[in-house]
């Protein structure tokens, strides 16, 4: 019998910081694919609060319970080239609101042109999480607000510490 090929998806993002919204997509993605590679990527248009190391350390703890989720980071390369290296056949992205659509549509089309064999798979973010973004979380936490229902307690602690410095 022919060996079944593993279905691998890359879930890329800045994760600065990771939120409940990201974790929701990862959890659901892990049920659809044999393996999900959560890849911290450097978005050159953003000035991050957390270093790559801090994001890796945090996500490592948060993703520990998922047996088919791997954690990684990449920079100075295209997402599709990275996905090919990982033998991924899909790029997983979350869609929150219609505002996401245009940006995601453009990125998906560009990636498709660059690597036609890789599909972008969109997942609607669960309704209670669709208002979330990493920037919103940073603003709320920087002004002393609570991270409850936005980020895991560990992320809240790390971001608070960062703002105290
Ligand atoms: N729940 C909550 N928030 C979510 C979310 C979800 N399910 N999905 C996305 N977001 C938020 C993020 O928190 C982030 O918020 P912020 O803008 O306040 O930081 C925002 O939506 C989108 O960010 P993210 O998903 O992290 O992606 P990005 O736009 O920062 O980066 C890359 C996109 C990394 C995938 C893209 O820049 C890339 O591919 N880079 C590699 C180079 C490359 O190939 N470029 C060509 C691409 S065509």
CSV table of C-alpha atoms and ligand atoms in Angstrom, one decimal:
chain,number,residue,atom,x,y,z
A,1,UNK,CA,0.0,0.0,0.0
A,2,UNK,CA,1.3,3.5,-0.9
A,3,UNK,CA,2.6,5.5,2.1
A,4,UNK,CA,0.2,8.3,3.0
A,5,UNK,CA,1.9,11.8,2.7
A,6,UNK,CA,1.7,13.9,5.8
A,7,UNK,CA,-0.5,16.9,5.4
A,8,UNK,CA,1.6,19.8,6.8
A,9,UNK,CA,0.4,23.4,7.2
A,10,UNK,CA,2.5,26.4,8.1
A,11,UNK,CA,0.7,29.0,10.3
A,12,UNK,CA,2.8,32.2,10.0
A,13,UNK,CA,2.5,35.4,11.9
A,14,UNK,CA,4.2,38.0,13.9
A,15,UNK,CA,2.7,36.7,17.2
A,16,UNK,CA,3.8,39.9,19.0
A,17,UNK,CA,2.3,38.8,21.3
A,18,UNK,CA,0.4,35.6,20.7
A,19,UNK,CA,-3.3,36.0,21.6
A,20,UNK,CA,-6.3,33.8,22.4
A,21,UNK,CA,-7.2,34.3,18.7
A,22,UNK,CA,-4.0,32.8,17.4
A,23,UNK,CA,-4.3,29.9,19.8
A,24,UNK,CA,-7.8,29.2,18.7
A,25,UNK,CA,-6.7,28.9,15.0
A,26,UNK,CA,-3.8,26.7,16.0
A,27,UNK,CA,-6.0,24.4,18.0
A,28,UNK,CA,-8.5,24.0,15.2
A,29,UNK,CA,-5.8,23.7,12.6
A,30,UNK,CA,-4.1,20.9,14.5
A,31,UNK,CA,-7.3,18.9,14.1
A,32,UNK,CA,-7.4,19.4,10.3
A,33,UNK,CA,-3.7,18.8,9.5
A,34,UNK,CA,-1.3,16.0,10.4
A,35,UNK,CA,1.2,18.7,11.5
A,36,UNK,CA,1.0,22.5,12.0
A,37,UNK,CA,4.2,24.5,12.0
A,38,UNK,CA,3.7,27.7,13.9
A,39,UNK,CA,6.2,30.0,12.3
A,40,UNK,CA,7.2,33.3,13.8
A,41,UNK,CA,7.9,35.6,10.9
A,42,UNK,CA,9.5,39.0,10.7
A,43,UNK,CA,7.1,41.5,9.2
A,44,UNK,CA,9.5,44.2,8.1
A,45,UNK,CA,6.8,46.9,8.4
A,46,UNK,CA,6.3,46.3,12.1
A,47,UNK,CA,8.3,47.3,15.1
A,48,UNK,CA,8.0,44.5,17.6
A,49,UNK,CA,7.6,44.7,21.3
A,50,UNK,CA,8.8,41.2,22.1
A,51,UNK,CA,12.1,39.7,20.7
A,52,UNK,CA,11.9,36.6,18.6
A,53,UNK,CA,13.4,34.7,21.5
A,54,UNK,CA,10.7,35.9,23.9
A,55,UNK,CA,8.0,35.0,21.4
A,56,UNK,CA,9.6,31.5,20.9
A,57,UNK,CA,9.9,31.0,24.7
A,58,UNK,CA,6.3,32.0,25.3
A,59,UNK,CA,4.8,30.0,22.4
A,60,UNK,CA,6.8,26.9,23.4
A,61,UNK,CA,5.0,26.8,26.8
A,62,UNK,CA,1.6,27.6,25.3
A,63,UNK,CA,1.9,24.9,22.6
A,64,UNK,CA,3.4,22.2,24.7
A,65,UNK,CA,0.1,20.2,24.9
A,66,UNK,CA,-0.3,19.8,21.2
A,67,UNK,CA,1.5,16.8,19.9
A,68,UNK,CA,1.3,17.7,16.2
A,69,UNK,CA,2.2,21.4,16.5
A,70,UNK,CA,5.8,22.5,15.9
A,71,UNK,CA,7.3,25.8,16.6
A,72,UNK,CA,9.8,27.7,14.5
A,73,UNK,CA,10.8,31.1,13.1
A,74,UNK,CA,12.2,32.4,9.9
A,75,UNK,CA,13.4,35.7,8.5
A,76,UNK,CA,15.0,37.1,5.3
A,77,UNK,CA,13.1,34.6,3.1
A,78,UNK,CA,9.7,34.4,1.5
A,79,UNK,CA,7.0,32.5,3.3
A,80,UNK,CA,6.4,30.2,0.3
A,81,UNK,CA,10.1,29.3,0.2
A,82,UNK,CA,10.0,28.5,3.9
A,83,UNK,CA,6.8,26.5,3.5
A,84,UNK,CA,8.5,24.4,0.7
A,85,UNK,CA,11.5,23.8,3.0
A,86,UNK,CA,9.0,22.4,5.6
A,87,UNK,CA,7.3,20.3,2.9
A,88,UNK,CA,4.0,22.1,3.7
A,89,UNK,CA,1.2,22.0,1.2
A,90,UNK,CA,-0.9,24.7,3.0
A,91,UNK,CA,-0.5,28.1,4.6
A,92,UNK,CA,-3.0,28.5,7.4
A,93,UNK,CA,-4.4,32.0,8.1
A,94,UNK,CA,-7.2,33.3,10.3
A,95,UNK,CA,-9.8,35.7,9.1
A,96,UNK,CA,-11.3,38.0,11.7
A,97,UNK,CA,-13.4,40.6,9.9
A,98,UNK,CA,-14.0,41.9,6.4
A,99,UNK,CA,-11.1,44.3,7.0
A,100,UNK,CA,-8.7,41.3,7.0
A,101,UNK,CA,-10.1,40.2,3.6
A,102,UNK,CA,-8.3,42.6,1.2
A,103,UNK,CA,-4.9,42.2,2.8
A,104,UNK,CA,-5.2,38.4,3.1
A,105,UNK,CA,-6.6,38.1,-0.4
A,106,UNK,CA,-3.7,40.0,-1.8
A,107,UNK,CA,-1.2,38.0,0.1
A,108,UNK,CA,-2.8,34.7,-0.8
A,109,UNK,CA,-2.8,35.6,-4.5
A,110,UNK,CA,0.9,36.6,-4.4
A,111,UNK,CA,1.8,33.4,-2.6
A,112,UNK,CA,-0.2,31.4,-5.1
A,113,UNK,CA,1.6,33.0,-8.0
A,114,UNK,CA,5.0,32.3,-6.4
A,115,UNK,CA,4.2,28.7,-5.4
A,116,UNK,CA,1.1,27.3,-7.1
A,117,UNK,CA,1.3,24.0,-5.3
A,118,UNK,CA,0.8,25.6,-1.9
A,119,UNK,CA,-2.8,26.4,-0.9
A,120,UNK,CA,-3.8,29.2,1.5
A,121,UNK,CA,-6.4,27.9,3.9
A,122,UNK,CA,-8.5,30.4,5.7
A,123,UNK,CA,-10.3,29.8,9.0
A,124,UNK,CA,-12.9,32.1,10.4
A,125,UNK,CA,-11.8,33.3,13.8
A,126,UNK,CA,-14.4,32.3,16.5
A,127,UNK,CA,-16.9,35.1,16.9
A,128,UNK,CA,-15.9,36.1,20.5
A,129,UNK,CA,-12.3,36.6,19.3
A,130,UNK,CA,-12.8,38.5,16.0
A,131,UNK,CA,-12.1,41.9,17.5
A,132,UNK,CA,-8.7,40.8,18.8
A,133,UNK,CA,-5.3,41.9,17.5
A,134,UNK,CA,-1.8,41.9,19.0
A,135,UNK,CA,-1.8,45.8,18.8
A,136,UNK,CA,-5.1,46.0,20.7
A,137,UNK,CA,-3.7,43.7,23.4
A,138,UNK,CA,-0.5,45.8,23.7
A,139,UNK,CA,-2.5,49.0,24.0
A,140,UNK,CA,-4.8,47.6,26.7
A,141,UNK,CA,-2.0,46.0,28.7
A,142,UNK,CA,0.2,49.1,28.4
A,143,UNK,CA,-2.5,51.2,30.0
A,144,UNK,CA,-3.1,48.8,32.9
A,145,UNK,CA,-6.1,46.9,31.5
A,146,UNK,CA,-6.7,43.2,32.0
A,147,UNK,CA,-5.7,40.6,29.5
A,148,UNK,CA,-8.6,38.3,30.5
A,149,UNK,CA,-10.2,36.7,27.4
A,150,UNK,CA,-7.6,38.3,25.2
A,151,UNK,CA,-4.3,36.5,26.0
A,152,UNK,CA,-3.2,33.6,28.3
A,153,UNK,CA,-2.0,34.7,31.8
A,154,UNK,CA,1.6,33.9,30.8
A,155,UNK,CA,1.4,36.4,27.9
A,156,UNK,CA,-0.1,39.0,30.1
A,157,UNK,CA,2.7,38.7,32.6
A,158,UNK,CA,5.5,38.9,30.0
A,159,UNK,CA,3.9,41.9,28.2
A,160,UNK,CA,3.4,43.7,31.5
A,161,UNK,CA,7.0,43.1,32.5
A,162,UNK,CA,8.1,44.4,29.1
A,163,UNK,CA,6.2,47.6,29.6
A,164,UNK,CA,7.6,48.1,33.1
A,165,UNK,CA,11.2,48.2,31.7
B,1,LIG,N1,-6.7,36.3,16.3
B,1,LIG,C1,-6.3,37.4,16.7
B,1,LIG,N2,-5.5,38.2,16.1
B,1,LIG,C2,-5.1,37.8,14.9
B,1,LIG,C3,-5.5,36.6,14.3
B,1,LIG,C4,-6.4,35.8,15.1
B,1,LIG,N3,-6.8,34.6,14.6
B,1,LIG,N4,-5.0,36.5,13.1
B,1,LIG,C5,-4.3,37.6,12.9
B,1,LIG,N5,-4.4,38.4,13.9
B,1,LIG,C6,-3.8,39.7,14.1
B,1,LIG,C7,-2.4,39.7,14.6
B,1,LIG,O1,-2.4,39.8,16.0
B,1,LIG,C8,-1.8,40.9,13.9
B,1,LIG,O2,-2.1,42.1,14.7
B,1,LIG,P1,-1.2,43.4,14.7
B,1,LIG,O3,-1.2,43.9,13.3
B,1,LIG,O4,-1.9,44.2,15.6
B,1,LIG,O5,0.2,42.9,15.1
B,1,LIG,C9,-2.6,41.0,12.6
B,1,LIG,O6,-3.7,40.3,12.8
B,1,LIG,C10,-2.0,40.4,11.4
B,1,LIG,O7,-0.8,39.9,11.8
B,1,LIG,P2,-0.2,38.4,11.5
B,1,LIG,O8,-1.2,37.4,11.3
B,1,LIG,O9,0.8,38.2,12.7
B,1,LIG,O10,0.5,38.6,10.2
B,1,LIG,P3,1.4,39.8,9.8
B,1,LIG,O11,0.6,40.6,8.9
B,1,LIG,O12,2.2,40.5,10.9
B,1,LIG,O13,2.6,39.0,9.0
B,1,LIG,C11,3.3,37.4,7.4
B,1,LIG,C12,2.2,38.4,7.8
B,1,LIG,C13,4.4,37.2,8.4
B,1,LIG,C14,2.7,36.1,7.1
B,1,LIG,C15,3.9,38.1,6.1
B,1,LIG,O14,4.4,39.3,6.4
B,1,LIG,C16,5.0,37.2,5.4
B,1,LIG,O15,4.6,36.2,4.8
B,1,LIG,N6,6.2,37.6,5.6
B,1,LIG,C17,7.3,36.8,5.0
B,1,LIG,C18,7.9,37.5,3.7
B,1,LIG,C19,7.0,37.2,2.5
B,1,LIG,O16,6.8,36.1,2.1
B,1,LIG,N7,6.3,38.3,2.0
B,1,LIG,C20,5.4,38.2,0.9
B,1,LIG,C21,4.0,37.8,1.3
B,1,LIG,S1,2.9,37.8,-0.1
